[in-house]
Short mmCIF file of C-alpha atoms in Angstrom, two decimals:
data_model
loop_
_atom_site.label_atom_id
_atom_site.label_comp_id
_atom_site.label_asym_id
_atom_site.label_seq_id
_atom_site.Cartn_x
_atom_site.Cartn_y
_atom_site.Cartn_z
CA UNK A 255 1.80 7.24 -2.38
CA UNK A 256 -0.47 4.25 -3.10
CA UNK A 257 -0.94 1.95 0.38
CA UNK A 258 1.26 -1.22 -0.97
CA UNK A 259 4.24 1.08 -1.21
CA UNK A 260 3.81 2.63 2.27
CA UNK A 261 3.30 -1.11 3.33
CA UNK A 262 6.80 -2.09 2.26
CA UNK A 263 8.48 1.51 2.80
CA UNK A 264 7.48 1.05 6.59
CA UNK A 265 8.23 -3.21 6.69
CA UNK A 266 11.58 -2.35 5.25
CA UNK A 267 12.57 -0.06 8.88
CA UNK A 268 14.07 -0.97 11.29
CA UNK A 269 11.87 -1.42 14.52
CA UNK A 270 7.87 -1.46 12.03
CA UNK A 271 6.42 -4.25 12.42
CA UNK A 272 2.97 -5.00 11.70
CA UNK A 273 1.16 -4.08 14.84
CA UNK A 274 3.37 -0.70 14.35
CA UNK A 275 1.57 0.00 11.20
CA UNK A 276 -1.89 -1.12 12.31
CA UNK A 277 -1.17 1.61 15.23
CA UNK A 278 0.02 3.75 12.71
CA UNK A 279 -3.36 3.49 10.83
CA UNK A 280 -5.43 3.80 14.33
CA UNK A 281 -3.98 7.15 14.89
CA UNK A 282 -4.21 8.98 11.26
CA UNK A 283 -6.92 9.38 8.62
CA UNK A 284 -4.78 7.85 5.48
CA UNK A 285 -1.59 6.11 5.90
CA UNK A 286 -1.03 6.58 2.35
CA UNK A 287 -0.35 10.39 3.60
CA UNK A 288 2.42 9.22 6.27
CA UNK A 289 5.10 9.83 3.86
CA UNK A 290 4.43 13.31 3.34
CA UNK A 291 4.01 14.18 7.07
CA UNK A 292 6.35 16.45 8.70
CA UNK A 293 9.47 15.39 11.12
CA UNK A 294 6.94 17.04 14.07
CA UNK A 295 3.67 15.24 12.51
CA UNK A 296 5.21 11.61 12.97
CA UNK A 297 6.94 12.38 16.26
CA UNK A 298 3.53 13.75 17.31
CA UNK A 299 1.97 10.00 16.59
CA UNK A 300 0.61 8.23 19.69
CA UNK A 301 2.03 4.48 21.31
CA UNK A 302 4.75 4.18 19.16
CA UNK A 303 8.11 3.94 20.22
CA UNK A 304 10.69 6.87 20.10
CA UNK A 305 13.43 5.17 18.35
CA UNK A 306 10.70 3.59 15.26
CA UNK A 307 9.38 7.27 15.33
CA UNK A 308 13.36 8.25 14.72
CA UNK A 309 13.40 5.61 12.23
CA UNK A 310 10.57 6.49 10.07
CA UNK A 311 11.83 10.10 10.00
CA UNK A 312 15.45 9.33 8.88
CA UNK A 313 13.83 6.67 5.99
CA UNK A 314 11.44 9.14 5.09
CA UNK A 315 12.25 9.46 0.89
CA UNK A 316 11.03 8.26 -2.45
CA UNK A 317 14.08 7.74 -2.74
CA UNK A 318 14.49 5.09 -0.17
CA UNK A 319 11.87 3.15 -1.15
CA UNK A 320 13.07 3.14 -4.70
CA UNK A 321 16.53 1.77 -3.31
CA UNK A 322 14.24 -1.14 -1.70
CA UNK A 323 12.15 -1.52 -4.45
CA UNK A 324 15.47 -2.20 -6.84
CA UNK A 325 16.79 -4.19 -4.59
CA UNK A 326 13.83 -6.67 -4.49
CA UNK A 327 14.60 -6.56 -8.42
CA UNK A 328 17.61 -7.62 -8.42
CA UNK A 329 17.25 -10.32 -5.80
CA UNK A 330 14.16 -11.87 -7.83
CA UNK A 331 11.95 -11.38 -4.63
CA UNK A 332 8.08 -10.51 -5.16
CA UNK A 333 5.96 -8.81 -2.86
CA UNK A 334 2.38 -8.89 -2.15
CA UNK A 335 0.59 -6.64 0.61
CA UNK A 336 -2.55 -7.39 2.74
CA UNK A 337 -4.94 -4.98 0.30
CA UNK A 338 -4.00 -6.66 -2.75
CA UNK A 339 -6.29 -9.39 -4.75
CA UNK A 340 -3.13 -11.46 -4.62
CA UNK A 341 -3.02 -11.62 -1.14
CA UNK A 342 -4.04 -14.99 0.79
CA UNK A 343 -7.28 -15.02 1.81
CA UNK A 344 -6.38 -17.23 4.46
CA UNK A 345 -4.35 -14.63 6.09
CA UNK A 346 -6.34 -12.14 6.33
CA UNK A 347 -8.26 -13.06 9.27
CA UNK A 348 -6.33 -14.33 11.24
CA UNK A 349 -4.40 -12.96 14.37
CA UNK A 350 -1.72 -10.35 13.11
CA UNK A 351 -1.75 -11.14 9.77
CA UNK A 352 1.44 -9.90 7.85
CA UNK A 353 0.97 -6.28 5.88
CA UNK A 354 3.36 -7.53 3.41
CA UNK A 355 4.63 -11.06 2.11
CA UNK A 356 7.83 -11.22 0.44
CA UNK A 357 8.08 -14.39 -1.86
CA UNK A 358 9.60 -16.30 -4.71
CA UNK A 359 7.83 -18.55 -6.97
CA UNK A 360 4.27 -19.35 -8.14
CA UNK A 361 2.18 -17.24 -5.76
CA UNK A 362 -1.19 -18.66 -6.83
CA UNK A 363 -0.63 -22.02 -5.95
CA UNK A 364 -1.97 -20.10 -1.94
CA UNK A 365 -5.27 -19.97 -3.92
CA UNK A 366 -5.39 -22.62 -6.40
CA UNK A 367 -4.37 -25.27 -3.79
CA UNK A 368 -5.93 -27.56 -1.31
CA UNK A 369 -2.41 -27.08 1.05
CA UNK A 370 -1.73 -28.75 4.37
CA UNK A 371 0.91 -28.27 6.56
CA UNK A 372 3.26 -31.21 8.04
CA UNK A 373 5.69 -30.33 10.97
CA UNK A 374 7.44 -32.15 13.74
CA UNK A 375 11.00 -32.47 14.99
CA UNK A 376 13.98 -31.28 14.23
CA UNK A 377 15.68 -34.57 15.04
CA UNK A 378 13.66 -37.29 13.78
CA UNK A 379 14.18 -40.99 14.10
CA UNK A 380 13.99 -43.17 10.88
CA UNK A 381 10.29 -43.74 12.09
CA UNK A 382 9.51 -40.26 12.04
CA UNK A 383 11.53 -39.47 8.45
CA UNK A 384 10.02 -42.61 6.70
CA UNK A 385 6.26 -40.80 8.42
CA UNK A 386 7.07 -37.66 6.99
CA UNK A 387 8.40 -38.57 3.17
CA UNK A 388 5.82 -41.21 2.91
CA UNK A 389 2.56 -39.05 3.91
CA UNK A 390 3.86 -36.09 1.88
CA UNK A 391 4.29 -37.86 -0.70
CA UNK A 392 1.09 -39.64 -1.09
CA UNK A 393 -0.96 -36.81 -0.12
CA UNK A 394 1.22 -34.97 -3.18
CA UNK A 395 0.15 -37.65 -5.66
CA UNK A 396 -3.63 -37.33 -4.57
CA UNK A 397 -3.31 -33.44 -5.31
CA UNK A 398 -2.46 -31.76 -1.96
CA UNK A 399 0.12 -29.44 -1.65
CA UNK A 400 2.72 -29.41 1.45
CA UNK A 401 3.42 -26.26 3.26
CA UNK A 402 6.48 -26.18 5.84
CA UNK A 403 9.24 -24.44 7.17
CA UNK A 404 11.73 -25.39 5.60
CA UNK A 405 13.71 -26.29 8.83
CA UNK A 406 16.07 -29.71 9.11
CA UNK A 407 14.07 -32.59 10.24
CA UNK A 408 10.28 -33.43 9.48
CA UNK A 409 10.11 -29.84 7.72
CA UNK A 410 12.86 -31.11 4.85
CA UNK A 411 11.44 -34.41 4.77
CA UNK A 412 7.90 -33.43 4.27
CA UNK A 413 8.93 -30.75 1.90
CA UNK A 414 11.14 -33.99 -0.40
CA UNK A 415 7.72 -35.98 -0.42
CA UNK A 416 5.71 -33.16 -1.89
CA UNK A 417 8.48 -33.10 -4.61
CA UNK A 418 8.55 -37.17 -5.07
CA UNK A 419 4.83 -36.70 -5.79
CA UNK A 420 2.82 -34.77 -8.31
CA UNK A 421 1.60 -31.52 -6.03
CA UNK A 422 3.55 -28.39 -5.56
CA UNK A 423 5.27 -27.65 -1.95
CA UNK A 424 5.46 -24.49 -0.17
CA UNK A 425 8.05 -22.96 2.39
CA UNK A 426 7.52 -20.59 5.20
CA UNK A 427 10.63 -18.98 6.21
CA UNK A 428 11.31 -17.13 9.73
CA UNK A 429 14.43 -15.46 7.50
CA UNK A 430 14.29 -13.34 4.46
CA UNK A 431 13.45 -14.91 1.00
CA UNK A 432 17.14 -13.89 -0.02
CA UNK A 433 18.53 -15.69 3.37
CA UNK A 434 16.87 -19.06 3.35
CA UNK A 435 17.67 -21.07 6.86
CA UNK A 436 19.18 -23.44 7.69
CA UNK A 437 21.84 -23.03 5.62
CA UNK A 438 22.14 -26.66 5.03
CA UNK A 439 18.90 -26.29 3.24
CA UNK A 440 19.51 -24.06 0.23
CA UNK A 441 19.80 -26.65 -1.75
CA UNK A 442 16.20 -27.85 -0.93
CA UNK A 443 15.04 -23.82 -1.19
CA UNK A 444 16.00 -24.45 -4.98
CA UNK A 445 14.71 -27.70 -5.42
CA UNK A 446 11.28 -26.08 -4.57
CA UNK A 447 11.81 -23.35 -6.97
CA UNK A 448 12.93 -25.35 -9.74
CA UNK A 449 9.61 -27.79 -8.89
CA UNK A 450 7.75 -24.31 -9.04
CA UNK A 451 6.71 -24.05 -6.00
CA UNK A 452 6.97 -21.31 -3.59
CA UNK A 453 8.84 -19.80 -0.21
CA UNK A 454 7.36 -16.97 1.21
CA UNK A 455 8.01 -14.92 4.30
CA UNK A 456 7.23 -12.03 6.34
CA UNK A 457 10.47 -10.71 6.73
CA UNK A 458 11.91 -8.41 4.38
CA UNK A 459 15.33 -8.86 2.07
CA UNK A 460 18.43 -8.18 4.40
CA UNK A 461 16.26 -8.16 7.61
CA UNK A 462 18.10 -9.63 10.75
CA UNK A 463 17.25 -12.99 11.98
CA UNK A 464 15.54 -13.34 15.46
CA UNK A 465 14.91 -16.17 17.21
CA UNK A 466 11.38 -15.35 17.48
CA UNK A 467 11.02 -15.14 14.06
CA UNK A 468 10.38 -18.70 13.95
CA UNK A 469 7.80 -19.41 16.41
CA UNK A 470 5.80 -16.13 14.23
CA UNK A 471 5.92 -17.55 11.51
CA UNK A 472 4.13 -21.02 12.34
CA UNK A 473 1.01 -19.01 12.88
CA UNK A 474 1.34 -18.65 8.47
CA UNK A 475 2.07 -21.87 8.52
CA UNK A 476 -1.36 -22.81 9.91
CA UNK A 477 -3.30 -19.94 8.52
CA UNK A 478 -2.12 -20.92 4.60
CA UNK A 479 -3.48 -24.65 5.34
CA UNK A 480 -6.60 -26.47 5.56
CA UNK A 481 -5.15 -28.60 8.48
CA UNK A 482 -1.58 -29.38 10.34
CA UNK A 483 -0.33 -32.46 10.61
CA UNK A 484 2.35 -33.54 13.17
CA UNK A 485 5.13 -35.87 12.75
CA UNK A 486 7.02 -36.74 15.91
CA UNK A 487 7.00 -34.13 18.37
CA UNK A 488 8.70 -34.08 21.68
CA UNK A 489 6.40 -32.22 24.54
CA UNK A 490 8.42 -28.61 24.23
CA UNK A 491 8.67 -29.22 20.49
CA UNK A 492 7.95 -25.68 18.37
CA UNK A 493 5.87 -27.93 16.41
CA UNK A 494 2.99 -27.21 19.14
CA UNK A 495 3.17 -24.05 18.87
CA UNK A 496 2.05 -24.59 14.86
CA UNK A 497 -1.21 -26.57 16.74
CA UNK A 498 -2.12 -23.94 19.03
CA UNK A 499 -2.17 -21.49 15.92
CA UNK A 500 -4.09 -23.98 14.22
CA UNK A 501 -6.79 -24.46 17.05
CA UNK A 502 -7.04 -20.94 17.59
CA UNK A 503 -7.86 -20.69 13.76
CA UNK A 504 -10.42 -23.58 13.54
CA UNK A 505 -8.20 -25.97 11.54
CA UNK A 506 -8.12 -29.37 11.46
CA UNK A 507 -5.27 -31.35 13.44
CA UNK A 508 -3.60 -34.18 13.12
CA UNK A 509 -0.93 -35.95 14.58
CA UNK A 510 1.10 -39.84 13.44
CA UNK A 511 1.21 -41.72 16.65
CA UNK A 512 5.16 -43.11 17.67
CA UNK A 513 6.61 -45.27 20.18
CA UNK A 514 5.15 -45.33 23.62
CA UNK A 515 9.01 -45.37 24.93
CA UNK A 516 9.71 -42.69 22.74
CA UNK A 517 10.29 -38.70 24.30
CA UNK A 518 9.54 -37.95 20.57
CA UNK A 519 6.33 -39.22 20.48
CA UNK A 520 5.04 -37.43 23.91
CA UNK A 521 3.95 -34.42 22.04
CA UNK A 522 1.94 -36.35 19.22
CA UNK A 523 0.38 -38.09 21.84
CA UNK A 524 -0.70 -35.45 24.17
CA UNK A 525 -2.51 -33.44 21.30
CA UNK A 526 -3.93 -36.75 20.39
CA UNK A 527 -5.67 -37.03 23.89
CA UNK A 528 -6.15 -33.52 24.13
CA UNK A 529 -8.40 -34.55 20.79
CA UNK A 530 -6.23 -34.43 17.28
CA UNK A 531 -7.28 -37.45 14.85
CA UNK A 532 -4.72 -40.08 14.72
CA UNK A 533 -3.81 -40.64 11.23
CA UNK A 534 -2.33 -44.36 10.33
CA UNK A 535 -2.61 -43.62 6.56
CA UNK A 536 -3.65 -40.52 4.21
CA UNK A 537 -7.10 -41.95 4.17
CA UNK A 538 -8.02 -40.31 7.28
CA UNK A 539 -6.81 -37.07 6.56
CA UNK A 540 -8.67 -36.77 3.07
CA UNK A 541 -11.98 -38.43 4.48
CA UNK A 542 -11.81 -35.81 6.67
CA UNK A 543 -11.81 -33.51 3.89
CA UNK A 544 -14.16 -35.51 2.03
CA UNK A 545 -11.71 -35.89 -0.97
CA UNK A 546 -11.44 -38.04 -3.78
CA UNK A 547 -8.19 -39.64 -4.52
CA UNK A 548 -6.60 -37.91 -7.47
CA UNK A 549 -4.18 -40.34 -8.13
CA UNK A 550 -3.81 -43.91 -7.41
CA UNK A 551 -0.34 -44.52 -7.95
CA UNK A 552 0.28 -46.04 -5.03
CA UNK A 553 -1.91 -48.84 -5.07
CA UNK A 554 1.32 -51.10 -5.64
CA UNK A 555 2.07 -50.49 -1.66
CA UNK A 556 -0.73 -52.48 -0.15
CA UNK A 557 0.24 -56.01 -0.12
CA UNK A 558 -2.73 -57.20 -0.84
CA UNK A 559 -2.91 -56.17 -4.47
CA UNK A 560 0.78 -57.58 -4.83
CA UNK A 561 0.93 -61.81 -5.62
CA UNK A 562 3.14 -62.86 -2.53
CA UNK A 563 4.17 -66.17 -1.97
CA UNK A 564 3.59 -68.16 1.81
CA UNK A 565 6.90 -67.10 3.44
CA UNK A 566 6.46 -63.33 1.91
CA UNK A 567 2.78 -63.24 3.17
CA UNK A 568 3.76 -64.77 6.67
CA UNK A 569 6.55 -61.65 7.31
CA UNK A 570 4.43 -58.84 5.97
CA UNK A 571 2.42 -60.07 8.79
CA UNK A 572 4.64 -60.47 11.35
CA UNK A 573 5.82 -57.15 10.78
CA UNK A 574 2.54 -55.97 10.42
CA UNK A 575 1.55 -57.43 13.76
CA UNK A 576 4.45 -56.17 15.60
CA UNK A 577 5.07 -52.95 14.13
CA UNK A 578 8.44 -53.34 13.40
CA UNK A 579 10.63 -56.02 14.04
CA UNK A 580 14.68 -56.64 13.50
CA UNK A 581 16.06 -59.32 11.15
CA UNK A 582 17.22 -61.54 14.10
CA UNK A 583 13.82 -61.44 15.82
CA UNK A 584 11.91 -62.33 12.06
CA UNK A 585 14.34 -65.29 12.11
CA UNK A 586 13.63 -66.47 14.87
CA UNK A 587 9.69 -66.46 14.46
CA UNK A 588 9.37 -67.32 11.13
CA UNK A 589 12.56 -70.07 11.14
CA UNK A 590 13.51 -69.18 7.92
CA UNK A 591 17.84 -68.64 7.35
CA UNK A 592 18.91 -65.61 7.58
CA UNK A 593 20.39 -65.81 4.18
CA UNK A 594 16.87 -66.15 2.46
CA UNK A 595 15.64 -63.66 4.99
CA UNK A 596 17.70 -61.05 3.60
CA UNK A 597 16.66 -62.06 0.06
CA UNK A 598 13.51 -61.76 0.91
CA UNK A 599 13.28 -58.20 2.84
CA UNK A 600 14.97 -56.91 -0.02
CA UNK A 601 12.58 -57.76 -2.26
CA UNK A 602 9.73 -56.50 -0.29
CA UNK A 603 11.64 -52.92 0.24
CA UNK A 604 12.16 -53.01 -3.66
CA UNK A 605 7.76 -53.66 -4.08
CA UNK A 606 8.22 -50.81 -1.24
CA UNK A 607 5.91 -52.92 0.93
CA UNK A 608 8.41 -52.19 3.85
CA UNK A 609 11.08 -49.85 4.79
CA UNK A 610 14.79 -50.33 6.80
CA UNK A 611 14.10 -47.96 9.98
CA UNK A 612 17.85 -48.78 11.23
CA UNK A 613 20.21 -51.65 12.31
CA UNK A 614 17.91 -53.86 10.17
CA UNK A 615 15.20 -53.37 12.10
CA UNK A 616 12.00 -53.07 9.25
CA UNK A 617 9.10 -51.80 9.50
CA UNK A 618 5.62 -51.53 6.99
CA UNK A 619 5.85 -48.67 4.45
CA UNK A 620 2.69 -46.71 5.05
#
């Protein structure tokens, strides 16, 4: 039996997982023999549990791999294993890197693709959502792909960017391919499909959910991207457990400052002291990378290249100045009515020169 089908005969039972298989390995001369050993053989292996050894002895057929192999068929789902040319370079050096990835959708984009990954909160504020879409999707239109997890909060909204924009997005599930989570997001799942893009994960078709799964899963996150960036975190946020993967990798992080008031900011800013680059636009991320821009379609968002009149120029800057600012409050230190105020903010969100955070409270669009 060739070594990617013992991969994903053993990922496919109950109890394997990959440091099962890399013990597996330790202990025998050629895995691809495991198959073939005898009931005694495999409960004869050392440091592995009784009940996987039980396991592997009751799944021990062609015939069950076929089943799992047909099932993958009829589900759509690819698979790739850690000895294949397809596999992720990325991934193979890091700390327990997955035998097998299951997937859906355009595979190569791991190797064609300058990829970062954006995470963050699963309860953003407008601040944080407007941060998410807006970087994704002007790091999308200068050729960099998103990866994420696919979770609610910065994870959708940084996944909908990359689709606004030009670049392909990528989803790292803690579920099975077939079982994208939340369920709330299977409509997104197929958005990035239909986009051609790609989810991936390490868990197999009809494998159980764990809680844990999603905390693993961050360390693919970080080991398919050049960098991480963080969007709103609170100080317990999962979204710093994506960092410390990161560091312990040797990538690149960065983190949007937020609110000083704000319990979701008190993560971004303690990786920011603890020495993350602050980001205020894309800029610094790709000078970091020392990449060109790709695409300049969003020149049209820096004021200065739009024609403004006095009273349009004097509450860009006012905004500007304050960082954001409600409708009463830009009355008051401008003087204008509030009736030409409005006229006017909604002309500037149309020109997309600034965005509604809530309660008419406005703030500049990155």
């Amino acid at each position: 039996m060739e070594k990617n089908d013992v991969y994903l005969w053993l990922k496919s039972i109950s109890g394997v997982t990959d440091k099962t298989i890399e013990k597996i390995e330790d202990s025998i001369e050629d895995i691809e023999d495991l198959i073939y050993f005898s009931d005694k053989e495999i409960y004869n292996l050392q440091n592995i549990n009784l009940n996987i050894k039980e396991n592997i002895v009751k799944y021990k057929s062609r015939a069950y791999l076929d089943n799992i192999k047909e099932k993958l068929y009829k589900k759509s789902v690819k698979y790739v294993c850690k000895n294949h040319d397809d596999y992720p370079e990325k991934l193979r050096n890091i700390y327990n890197p997955p035998k097998v990835l299951f997937y859906k959708g355009d595979i190569s984009l791991l190797k064609k693709n300058f990829n970062i990954a954006m995470v963050g909160s699963r309860k953003p504020s407008s601040y944080g959502i407007n941060c998410a879409k807006t970087i994704s999707k002007k790091l999308s239109n200068d050729g960099v792909g998103i990866i994420s997890g696919l979770a609610l909060g910065i994870d959708s909204y940084s996944h909908l960017g990359c689709l606004e924009g030009m670049s392909k997005t990528i989803a790292v599930l803690g579920s099975g391919v077939d079982n994208p989570l939340p369920k709330q997001n299977i409509g997104l799942s197929d958005k990035i499909l239909a986009d051609g893009g790609l989810i991936l994960s390490e868990y197999g078709i009809d494998s159980k959910v764990f809680p844990y799964n999603f905390s693993n899963r961050n360390r693919i996150i970080s080991g398919l991207s050049e960098g991480v960036i963080v969007v709103e975190a609170a100080m317990k946020s999962g979204a710093l457990i994506t960092v410390d993967f990161a560091l312990e990798q040797g990538k690149m992080v960065f983190a949007v400052p937020g609110n000083i008031n704000s319990e979701m900011s008190r993560g971004c800013h303690k990786i920011i002291k603890d020495g993350a680059k602050l980001i205020e636009n894309i800029d610094d991320i790709l000078n970091e990378y020392n990449l060109i821009t790709i695409n300049n379609v969003e020149n049209n968002n820096n004021c200065d290249n739009i024609v403004l009149n006095a009273e349009y120029k004097k509450i860009i800057e006012l905004i500007k100045k304050e960082g954001s600012l409600h409708i009463d409050k830009i009355c008051d230190y401008t003087g204008i009515e509030i009736k030409y105020i409005n006229s006017i903010l909604n002309e500037l969100e149309l020109k997309d020169l600034i965005i509604e955070m809530n309660n008419k409270t406005y703030s500049l669009n990155l």
